[in-house]
Short mmCIF file of C-alpha atoms in Angstrom, two decimals:
data_model
loop_
_atom_site.label_atom_id
_atom_site.label_comp_id
_atom_site.label_asym_id
_atom_site.label_seq_id
_atom_site.Cartn_x
_atom_site.Cartn_y
_atom_site.Cartn_z
CA MET A 1 -0.30 -0.18 0.08
CA SER A 2 1.41 3.29 -1.23
CA ALA A 3 1.34 6.41 1.59
CA PRO A 4 -2.39 7.54 2.90
CA ARG A 5 -3.96 10.60 1.05
CA LEU A 6 -7.79 12.00 0.24
CA ALA A 7 -8.98 11.35 -3.04
CA VAL A 8 -10.70 14.93 -4.48
CA ALA A 9 -12.27 15.10 -6.77
CA THR A 10 -11.66 19.16 -9.14
CA SER A 11 -13.60 20.77 -12.36
CA THR A 12 -12.56 19.30 -15.73
CA ILE A 13 -13.30 21.95 -18.48
CA LEU A 14 -9.74 23.52 -19.12
CA PRO A 15 -9.56 27.62 -18.82
CA LYS A 16 -8.73 29.61 -22.34
CA ASP A 17 -7.06 32.36 -20.56
CA ALA A 18 -5.75 32.19 -16.68
CA ASP A 19 -3.80 35.56 -14.76
CA CYS A 20 -1.73 33.23 -13.41
CA VAL A 21 -0.97 29.04 -15.03
CA VAL A 22 0.66 27.13 -11.68
CA ILE A 23 2.56 23.72 -12.56
CA GLY A 24 1.98 21.33 -9.53
CA GLY A 25 -0.32 19.69 -7.58
CA GLY A 26 1.43 19.46 -4.33
CA ILE A 27 1.83 21.48 -1.14
CA VAL A 28 3.59 24.67 -3.03
CA GLY A 29 1.92 24.61 -6.59
CA VAL A 30 -1.85 24.33 -4.36
CA CYS A 31 -0.63 26.93 -2.18
CA ALA A 32 0.41 29.47 -4.39
CA ALA A 33 -2.51 28.83 -6.63
CA TRP A 34 -4.77 29.26 -3.17
CA TRP A 35 -3.01 32.85 -2.04
CA LEU A 36 -3.31 34.24 -6.02
CA ALA A 37 -6.87 33.06 -6.00
CA ARG A 38 -8.11 34.56 -2.63
CA GLU A 39 -6.75 38.26 -4.59
CA GLY A 40 -9.11 37.58 -6.67
CA GLN A 41 -6.37 36.00 -9.86
CA LYS A 42 -7.78 34.44 -11.71
CA VAL A 43 -5.91 31.06 -11.78
CA VAL A 44 -4.84 27.46 -13.53
CA LEU A 45 -3.72 24.50 -11.20
CA VAL A 46 -2.28 21.68 -13.70
CA GLU A 47 -1.36 18.71 -12.05
CA LYS A 48 -0.58 15.45 -14.21
CA GLY A 49 -1.22 12.96 -11.78
CA VAL A 50 -3.68 13.89 -8.39
CA ILE A 51 -2.95 16.86 -6.52
CA GLY A 52 -0.59 15.82 -3.05
CA GLY A 53 -0.22 12.75 -5.18
CA GLU A 54 4.44 12.37 -4.51
CA GLN A 55 5.89 14.04 -1.99
CA SER A 56 3.07 15.91 -0.04
CA SER A 57 1.71 12.99 1.23
CA ARG A 58 4.93 11.21 1.55
CA ASN A 59 6.60 12.56 4.45
CA TRP A 60 6.80 12.72 7.64
CA GLY A 61 4.63 16.21 8.62
CA TRP A 62 6.38 17.89 10.73
CA CYS A 63 6.27 22.11 10.79
CA ARG A 64 9.28 23.19 12.63
CA GLN A 65 11.25 25.92 12.86
CA GLN A 66 13.95 23.82 15.24
CA ASN A 67 17.51 23.35 13.65
CA ARG A 68 16.37 25.30 10.30
CA ASP A 69 19.23 26.63 8.50
CA ALA A 70 19.66 30.27 9.14
CA ARG A 71 18.49 30.59 5.35
CA GLU A 72 15.59 29.23 6.02
CA LEU A 73 13.77 30.16 9.67
CA PRO A 74 12.38 33.67 8.46
CA LEU A 75 9.84 31.85 6.05
CA ALA A 76 9.47 28.44 8.63
CA THR A 77 8.73 30.81 11.11
CA ARG A 78 5.93 33.52 9.05
CA SER A 79 5.07 29.42 7.45
CA LEU A 80 3.87 28.38 11.03
CA ALA A 81 1.05 31.66 11.65
CA LEU A 82 -0.56 30.42 8.05
CA TRP A 83 -0.82 27.31 8.52
CA GLU A 84 -3.37 28.31 11.17
CA HIS A 85 -3.98 31.57 9.18
CA MET A 86 -5.50 28.71 6.21
CA GLY A 87 -7.32 26.24 8.21
CA ALA A 88 -9.76 28.57 9.41
CA GLU A 89 -10.30 30.13 6.53
CA ILE A 90 -10.93 26.84 5.12
CA GLY A 91 -12.48 25.72 7.57
CA ASP A 92 -10.16 22.95 8.73
CA SER A 93 -7.55 22.37 11.00
CA LEU A 94 -5.97 20.32 7.38
CA GLY A 95 -4.45 18.66 10.24
CA PHE A 96 -2.45 20.99 11.70
CA ARG A 97 -1.65 21.39 14.81
CA ARG A 98 1.52 23.27 17.95
CA CYS A 99 1.91 20.24 19.44
CA GLY A 100 5.46 20.53 20.21
CA LEU A 101 8.60 18.87 18.96
CA ILE A 102 10.58 16.49 20.50
CA TYR A 103 14.40 15.71 20.30
CA LEU A 104 16.36 13.28 22.25
CA SER A 105 19.74 12.81 22.12
CA ASN A 106 22.77 10.27 23.54
CA ASP A 107 25.58 12.03 21.58
CA GLU A 108 27.48 15.24 23.13
CA ALA A 109 28.84 16.65 19.56
CA GLU A 110 25.15 16.31 18.69
CA ILE A 111 23.36 17.97 21.83
CA GLU A 112 26.47 21.23 21.39
CA ARG A 113 24.91 21.70 17.79
CA TRP A 114 21.29 21.86 18.71
CA ALA A 115 22.60 23.95 22.10
CA LYS A 116 24.41 25.92 19.18
CA TRP A 117 21.66 26.42 17.26
CA GLY A 118 19.39 27.47 20.30
CA ARG A 119 21.62 30.28 20.82
CA PHE A 120 21.00 31.91 17.43
CA ALA A 121 17.34 31.33 17.06
CA ARG A 122 16.34 32.53 20.66
CA GLY A 123 18.16 35.95 19.21
CA GLU A 124 16.15 36.00 16.12
CA GLY A 125 12.48 35.27 18.81
CA VAL A 126 11.80 31.99 18.60
CA GLU A 127 11.22 29.50 21.51
CA THR A 128 13.06 26.09 21.72
CA HIS A 129 14.85 24.43 25.47
CA MET A 130 17.39 22.74 25.09
CA LEU A 131 17.02 19.24 27.67
CA THR A 132 19.23 18.62 30.59
CA ALA A 133 18.81 14.39 31.11
CA GLN A 134 16.64 14.33 34.01
CA GLU A 135 14.54 16.63 32.29
CA ALA A 136 15.03 14.46 28.82
CA ALA A 137 13.92 10.98 30.57
CA ALA A 138 11.16 13.59 32.09
CA ARG A 139 10.18 13.99 27.95
CA GLY A 140 11.23 10.93 26.63
CA ALA A 141 9.18 8.53 29.30
CA SER A 142 7.95 6.23 27.38
CA THR A 143 11.32 5.37 25.35
CA GLY A 144 11.13 3.65 28.69
CA GLN A 145 14.94 5.39 28.25
CA ARG A 146 17.95 7.43 29.60
CA TRP A 147 18.80 10.39 27.22
CA LYS A 148 22.61 12.80 27.25
CA GLY A 149 19.79 15.49 26.51
CA GLY A 150 17.62 16.77 24.17
CA VAL A 151 15.84 20.11 23.05
CA TRP A 152 12.05 20.07 22.55
CA SER A 153 10.52 23.18 20.88
CA PRO A 154 6.64 23.53 21.95
CA THR A 155 5.89 26.27 19.22
CA ASP A 156 6.48 24.19 16.69
CA GLY A 157 4.16 21.27 15.28
CA ILE A 158 2.87 18.75 12.61
CA ALA A 159 -0.03 19.07 9.80
CA ASP A 160 -1.61 16.03 8.28
CA PRO A 161 -0.05 15.24 4.81
CA SER A 162 -2.16 12.95 3.67
CA ARG A 163 -5.01 15.73 3.54
CA ALA A 164 -3.56 19.14 3.77
CA ALA A 165 -2.62 19.63 -0.15
CA SER A 166 -6.33 18.05 -1.42
CA LEU A 167 -7.73 20.17 1.15
CA ILE A 168 -6.38 22.99 0.15
CA ALA A 169 -6.65 23.11 -3.49
CA LYS A 170 -10.71 22.60 -2.71
CA ASP A 171 -10.89 25.25 -1.78
CA ILE A 172 -8.88 27.39 -5.14
CA GLU A 173 -12.31 25.79 -6.21
CA ARG A 174 -14.49 27.86 -3.72
CA LEU A 175 -12.35 31.31 -4.43
CA GLY A 176 -13.22 30.62 -8.34
CA GLY A 177 -9.62 28.95 -8.97
CA HIS A 178 -9.86 26.31 -11.76
CA VAL A 179 -7.58 23.21 -10.14
CA ILE A 180 -7.28 20.81 -12.93
CA GLN A 181 -5.12 16.42 -12.65
CA THR A 182 -4.00 14.25 -14.87
CA CYS A 183 -3.59 17.04 -17.33
CA ALA A 184 0.41 17.63 -17.47
CA ALA A 185 2.19 21.59 -18.33
CA ARG A 186 4.37 20.45 -21.67
CA GLY A 187 5.91 23.28 -21.86
CA ILE A 188 5.84 27.42 -22.35
CA GLU A 189 4.85 29.58 -24.81
CA ARG A 190 6.71 33.36 -25.03
CA SER A 191 5.80 36.19 -27.43
CA ALA A 192 8.39 39.11 -27.49
CA GLY A 193 10.91 37.30 -24.81
CA ARG A 194 8.14 36.00 -22.22
CA VAL A 195 5.87 34.09 -21.39
CA SER A 196 2.00 34.40 -23.46
CA ALA A 197 0.93 31.15 -22.57
CA VAL A 198 1.03 26.93 -21.25
CA VAL A 199 0.72 24.09 -23.57
CA THR A 200 -0.50 20.61 -21.21
CA GLU A 201 -2.17 17.83 -22.27
CA ARG A 202 -5.76 19.08 -23.46
CA GLY A 203 -5.69 22.18 -24.96
CA THR A 204 -3.19 25.56 -24.64
CA ILE A 205 -4.18 28.14 -21.94
CA ARG A 206 -3.11 32.03 -22.40
CA THR A 207 -1.56 34.23 -19.40
CA THR A 208 1.47 35.73 -18.21
CA SER A 209 2.38 34.92 -15.38
CA VAL A 210 3.27 30.88 -15.01
CA VAL A 211 4.71 28.76 -11.72
CA LEU A 212 7.29 26.44 -11.83
CA ALA A 213 6.57 24.25 -8.66
CA GLY A 214 6.38 20.63 -9.77
CA GLY A 215 8.91 19.27 -8.35
CA ALA A 216 11.51 16.67 -8.33
CA TRP A 217 10.07 17.02 -12.58
CA ALA A 218 10.79 21.28 -12.78
CA GLY A 219 14.60 21.05 -13.55
CA SER A 220 13.21 18.56 -16.53
CA PHE A 221 11.45 21.05 -17.45
CA LEU A 222 13.16 23.78 -17.50
CA HIS A 223 15.92 22.15 -19.54
CA GLN A 224 13.22 22.61 -22.19
CA GLN A 225 12.89 25.83 -21.42
CA GLY A 226 16.98 26.33 -22.37
CA ILE A 227 17.04 26.82 -18.16
CA PHE A 228 19.94 24.61 -15.44
CA PHE A 229 18.51 23.89 -12.43
CA PRO A 230 20.67 22.12 -10.43
CA GLN A 231 18.25 19.45 -9.01
CA ALA A 232 19.14 16.05 -8.04
CA SER A 233 16.45 13.68 -5.52
CA ALA A 234 16.69 10.46 -3.13
CA ARG A 235 14.18 8.24 -2.23
CA SER A 236 12.94 7.76 0.97
CA SER A 237 11.70 4.75 2.86
CA ILE A 238 8.95 5.88 5.26
CA LEU A 239 6.02 3.36 6.54
CA SER A 240 2.81 3.36 9.19
CA VAL A 241 1.65 1.26 11.94
CA ALA A 242 -2.43 1.52 13.17
CA PRO A 243 -3.56 2.70 15.93
CA GLY A 244 -3.66 1.57 19.30
CA ALA A 245 -0.29 2.63 20.31
CA GLN A 246 -1.05 5.21 23.58
CA GLY A 247 1.56 7.27 25.82
CA LEU A 248 3.09 8.70 22.59
CA PRO A 249 4.63 11.62 22.05
CA ASP A 250 2.62 13.19 18.58
CA ALA A 251 6.18 14.51 17.31
CA LEU A 252 9.83 12.71 19.09
CA HIS A 253 13.70 12.17 16.87
CA THR A 254 16.24 10.80 17.68
CA ALA A 255 19.07 9.49 15.41
CA PRO A 256 18.33 5.93 15.36
CA VAL A 257 14.27 6.07 14.57
CA THR A 258 11.35 9.89 13.88
CA VAL A 259 7.63 8.96 15.47
CA THR A 260 5.06 11.24 14.88
CA ARG A 261 1.95 10.87 15.37
CA ARG A 262 -0.73 10.32 12.26
CA ALA A 263 -4.60 12.04 11.46
CA ASP A 264 -6.10 8.74 12.40
CA GLY A 265 -4.36 7.83 14.94
CA GLY A 266 -1.42 5.50 14.00
CA TYR A 267 2.18 6.79 13.49
CA THR A 268 4.60 7.98 10.93
CA LEU A 269 7.97 5.91 11.58
CA ALA A 270 10.90 7.22 9.77
CA THR A 271 15.10 7.10 9.39
CA SER A 272 16.30 10.26 9.16
CA GLY A 273 19.13 10.71 6.44
CA ARG A 274 18.92 7.07 5.40
CA ALA A 275 17.61 8.21 1.62
CA ASN A 276 18.40 6.16 -2.03
CA LEU A 277 20.96 8.23 -4.54
CA ASP A 278 19.49 6.17 -7.67
CA PRO A 279 21.04 8.34 -10.17
CA THR A 280 19.66 10.39 -13.14
CA PRO A 281 21.13 11.95 -16.68
CA GLY A 282 20.51 15.39 -14.43
CA ALA A 283 21.74 14.72 -11.15
CA LEU A 284 25.02 13.10 -13.16
CA LEU A 285 25.39 16.54 -15.72
CA GLY A 286 24.93 18.54 -12.00
CA MET A 287 27.34 16.19 -9.26
CA ARG A 288 29.81 19.05 -9.86
CA HIS A 289 27.46 21.55 -8.28
CA PHE A 290 25.76 18.89 -6.18
CA LEU A 291 30.34 16.86 -4.43
CA PRO A 292 29.77 19.63 -1.18
CA MET A 293 26.58 18.02 -0.53
CA PHE A 294 27.73 14.41 -0.73
CA ALA A 295 30.96 15.80 1.05
CA ARG A 296 28.63 16.37 3.63
CA ARG A 297 26.53 13.84 3.82
CA TRP A 298 27.41 11.18 2.32
CA ARG A 299 27.51 8.84 5.77
CA VAL A 300 23.34 9.00 5.05
CA LEU A 301 23.37 8.39 1.03
CA ARG A 302 23.06 4.87 0.18
CA PRO A 303 23.74 4.11 -3.21
CA GLY A 304 20.07 2.58 -5.35
CA GLY A 305 19.04 1.42 -8.90
CA THR A 306 16.82 1.85 -11.77
CA GLN A 307 13.92 3.64 -10.23
CA ALA A 308 14.46 7.38 -11.24
CA TRP A 309 16.34 6.50 -14.56
CA ALA A 310 13.24 4.17 -15.71
CA ALA A 311 10.35 7.25 -14.44
CA GLY A 312 12.16 9.64 -16.65
CA PHE A 313 11.04 12.56 -14.04
CA GLU A 314 14.81 13.49 -14.72
CA THR A 315 15.20 13.19 -18.62
CA ARG A 316 17.07 15.38 -19.94
CA ARG A 317 15.95 14.49 -23.75
CA ARG A 318 14.21 17.21 -25.58
CA TRP A 319 10.16 16.38 -26.15
CA ALA A 320 7.34 17.75 -28.51
CA LEU A 321 5.02 20.14 -27.39
CA ASP A 322 2.49 17.48 -29.77
CA GLN A 323 3.11 14.33 -28.29
CA PRO A 324 3.36 13.34 -24.78
CA THR A 325 5.80 13.59 -22.40
CA PRO A 326 7.90 11.69 -19.47
CA MET A 327 4.99 13.40 -17.64
CA GLU A 328 1.83 11.61 -18.76
CA ARG A 329 4.06 8.15 -18.65
CA MET A 330 4.32 8.57 -16.30
CA ARG A 331 1.55 10.28 -13.67
CA ILE A 332 2.56 9.43 -9.80
CA LEU A 333 6.02 9.41 -8.45
CA ASP A 334 5.13 6.05 -6.87
CA PRO A 335 8.96 3.75 -6.16
CA LYS A 336 9.70 0.78 -4.33
CA PRO A 337 10.34 1.62 -0.47
CA ASP A 338 14.37 -0.26 0.67
CA ALA A 339 13.10 -3.41 1.29
CA LYS A 340 16.17 -3.30 4.59
CA VAL A 341 15.55 -0.04 5.46
CA ILE A 342 11.39 -1.02 6.11
CA ALA A 343 11.98 -4.05 8.68
CA GLN A 344 15.21 -1.56 9.96
CA THR A 345 13.11 1.50 10.86
CA PHE A 346 10.12 -0.61 12.12
CA ALA A 347 12.76 -3.02 14.27
CA ARG A 348 14.36 0.47 16.22
CA ALA A 349 10.80 1.92 16.43
CA GLN A 350 9.52 -1.22 18.55
CA GLU A 351 13.38 -1.09 20.90
CA LEU A 352 12.68 2.76 20.78
CA LEU A 353 8.64 2.29 21.63
CA PRO A 354 7.90 -0.54 23.53
CA GLU A 355 3.99 0.19 23.23
CA LEU A 356 4.64 -0.06 19.40
CA ARG A 357 5.50 -3.98 19.40
CA LYS A 358 1.96 -4.46 19.71
CA LEU A 359 0.60 -3.34 16.03
CA SER A 360 1.25 -3.80 12.81
CA VAL A 361 2.83 -2.41 9.66
CA GLN A 362 0.06 -0.60 8.39
CA ALA A 363 2.09 0.76 5.25
CA ALA A 364 4.55 1.72 3.99
CA TRP A 365 6.35 3.37 0.83
CA GLY A 366 8.57 5.80 -1.26
CA GLY A 367 9.10 9.10 -2.42
CA TYR A 368 11.48 10.68 -3.87
CA ILE A 369 13.09 14.55 -2.62
CA ASP A 370 14.32 17.01 -4.75
CA SER A 371 17.07 19.02 -3.81
CA THR A 372 19.23 22.31 -4.07
CA PRO A 373 23.15 21.47 -3.88
CA ASP A 374 23.17 24.05 -0.86
CA GLY A 375 19.44 22.21 0.53
CA VAL A 376 17.93 25.67 0.52
CA PRO A 377 14.91 25.81 -2.22
CA VAL A 378 14.54 28.61 -4.90
CA ILE A 379 11.94 31.17 -5.24
CA ASP A 380 13.04 33.75 -7.82
CA THR A 381 11.20 35.00 -10.25
CA ASP A 382 14.43 36.11 -12.30
CA VAL A 383 15.18 32.84 -13.91
CA GLY A 384 15.30 33.48 -17.53
CA ILE A 385 11.73 33.95 -19.07
CA PRO A 386 10.06 37.28 -18.13
CA GLY A 387 7.55 35.67 -16.27
CA LEU A 388 7.75 32.87 -14.80
CA VAL A 389 7.98 31.76 -11.67
CA LEU A 390 10.00 28.84 -10.12
CA ALA A 391 9.19 26.79 -6.90
CA ALA A 392 11.42 24.21 -6.25
CA GLY A 393 14.03 22.52 -4.50
CA LEU A 394 12.48 22.43 -1.75
CA SER A 395 15.04 20.11 -0.38
CA GLY A 396 12.21 17.33 2.04
CA HIS A 397 10.72 20.98 4.12
CA GLY A 398 8.44 22.08 1.23
CA PHE A 399 5.56 20.59 3.46
CA GLY A 400 6.60 21.81 6.67
CA ILE A 401 6.81 25.88 4.68
CA GLY A 402 4.17 25.59 1.92
CA PRO A 403 2.37 28.42 2.89
CA GLY A 404 5.24 31.23 3.50
CA VAL A 405 6.64 29.84 -0.05
CA GLY A 406 3.01 30.09 -1.64
CA HIS A 407 1.86 32.84 0.21
CA LEU A 408 5.92 33.95 -1.38
CA VAL A 409 5.07 33.30 -4.64
CA ALA A 410 1.71 34.91 -4.45
CA ASP A 411 4.08 38.32 -3.55
CA LEU A 412 5.97 38.18 -6.41
CA ILE A 413 3.55 37.77 -8.73
CA LEU A 414 1.51 40.66 -7.01
CA GLY A 415 4.31 42.91 -6.64
CA ARG A 416 3.13 43.95 -3.49
CA ALA A 417 5.86 42.95 0.08
CA PRO A 418 7.76 39.85 0.06
CA LEU A 419 6.75 37.86 3.21
CA THR A 420 10.44 37.34 3.70
CA GLN A 421 13.70 38.32 2.20
CA THR A 422 14.30 37.04 -0.86
CA THR A 423 17.98 37.26 -1.97
CA GLN A 424 19.05 33.09 -0.74
CA TYR A 425 16.71 32.06 -2.53
CA ARG A 426 17.43 32.86 -5.91
CA LEU A 427 18.94 30.31 -8.69
CA ALA A 428 21.39 32.58 -9.83
CA ARG A 429 22.96 32.07 -6.19
CA PHE A 430 24.85 28.44 -7.53
CA GLY A 431 27.57 30.04 -9.35
CA ARG A 432 30.79 30.58 -7.41
CA SER A 433 30.42 32.38 -4.71
CA GLN A 434 27.43 30.30 -2.78
CA TRP A 435 29.16 26.93 -4.06
CA GLY A 436 29.62 25.12 -0.88
CA GLN A 437 27.44 26.50 1.18
CA VAL A 438 25.46 23.75 2.51
CA SER A 439 22.56 24.04 4.83
CA ASP A 440 23.45 22.29 8.41
CA PHE A 441 19.89 21.53 8.86
#
């Protein structure tokens, strides 16, 4: 069974024109479209598969400030408030709640890194508390273990990956926008050098503004436009267990395993950093950009297989706009999880939290986490084509900061004061001046 996801029915008729076309129905795409529709823009969102079908329904569900890179922290902070704001307007919490996040460790070097981040973050107004050994044992009582220390971030929280993107998409239509599923965007047409239309498999939409929120597919789409976007994707493996465990924290991170309470009362289990690096044409061509990241994180990456290459989402082949594209041949990226990682994660979780020993595996799934060379997103209007905005490369953080990224995209399109500073999110940073500045978290 793949990742649970709420299926929603959306528009079936493709409008002939729009103020803005959003490409991609993950959390970033639906949030961008929602904020634009809320401002009265005629928005059309096109999704090659189904809303939230890829990484937006396959993540942990964490919405955190804790341990964010300094370049991303302001966006993470604003996103927490925006989760609450959007939920209130939509009439559904989207599963978001500030339950607090617990980090526990017996590694003194890791604890000191958390403490160093905490000293910086408190200066930025973030509430984060280092835990003594006694406090860590109390917070982690369900583990029955002693801990040298930890962190408690009470204002952070979780949302529901199985429902959030779908519910936001439905509300876009309430606001007057259009959401079209099973409709791949094949390319962009230009007039006098700027965006004039989006060509889809169902027809052409005239527009002067396009948001590319294509996740792992963004690099290959931009390649068709002659734009280079360094992007690589790692395959993660996650599982969930059925409801029934008692007395466990809602969100707990340790080095062996991370545990998150799901909306149905079950738990998502994952091991941070245990990902498979499947080779792809895009990753190989952009290898030099990723050398600093690989050098820093090689211990947590495992060689992968041929799944990604066969899926075609990082192809560098050119395609014709009047013929089926790789997006239509692979509507939803649903890779097989690494069976060894799933078994090991479940065993570690049961060892860490004995209460989980009475539960069975509910589902297991894989997902592709697209990353930039520095682990920080690209949110930029200056990517080579006037009228095209890129919002991709969320590097495993997209779900939690999705509302903020969407708001920032709307700010840029509408020409209003941006939610946060944008310099750190520019595509042009991947020159020599930024080479090697990999995010710490």
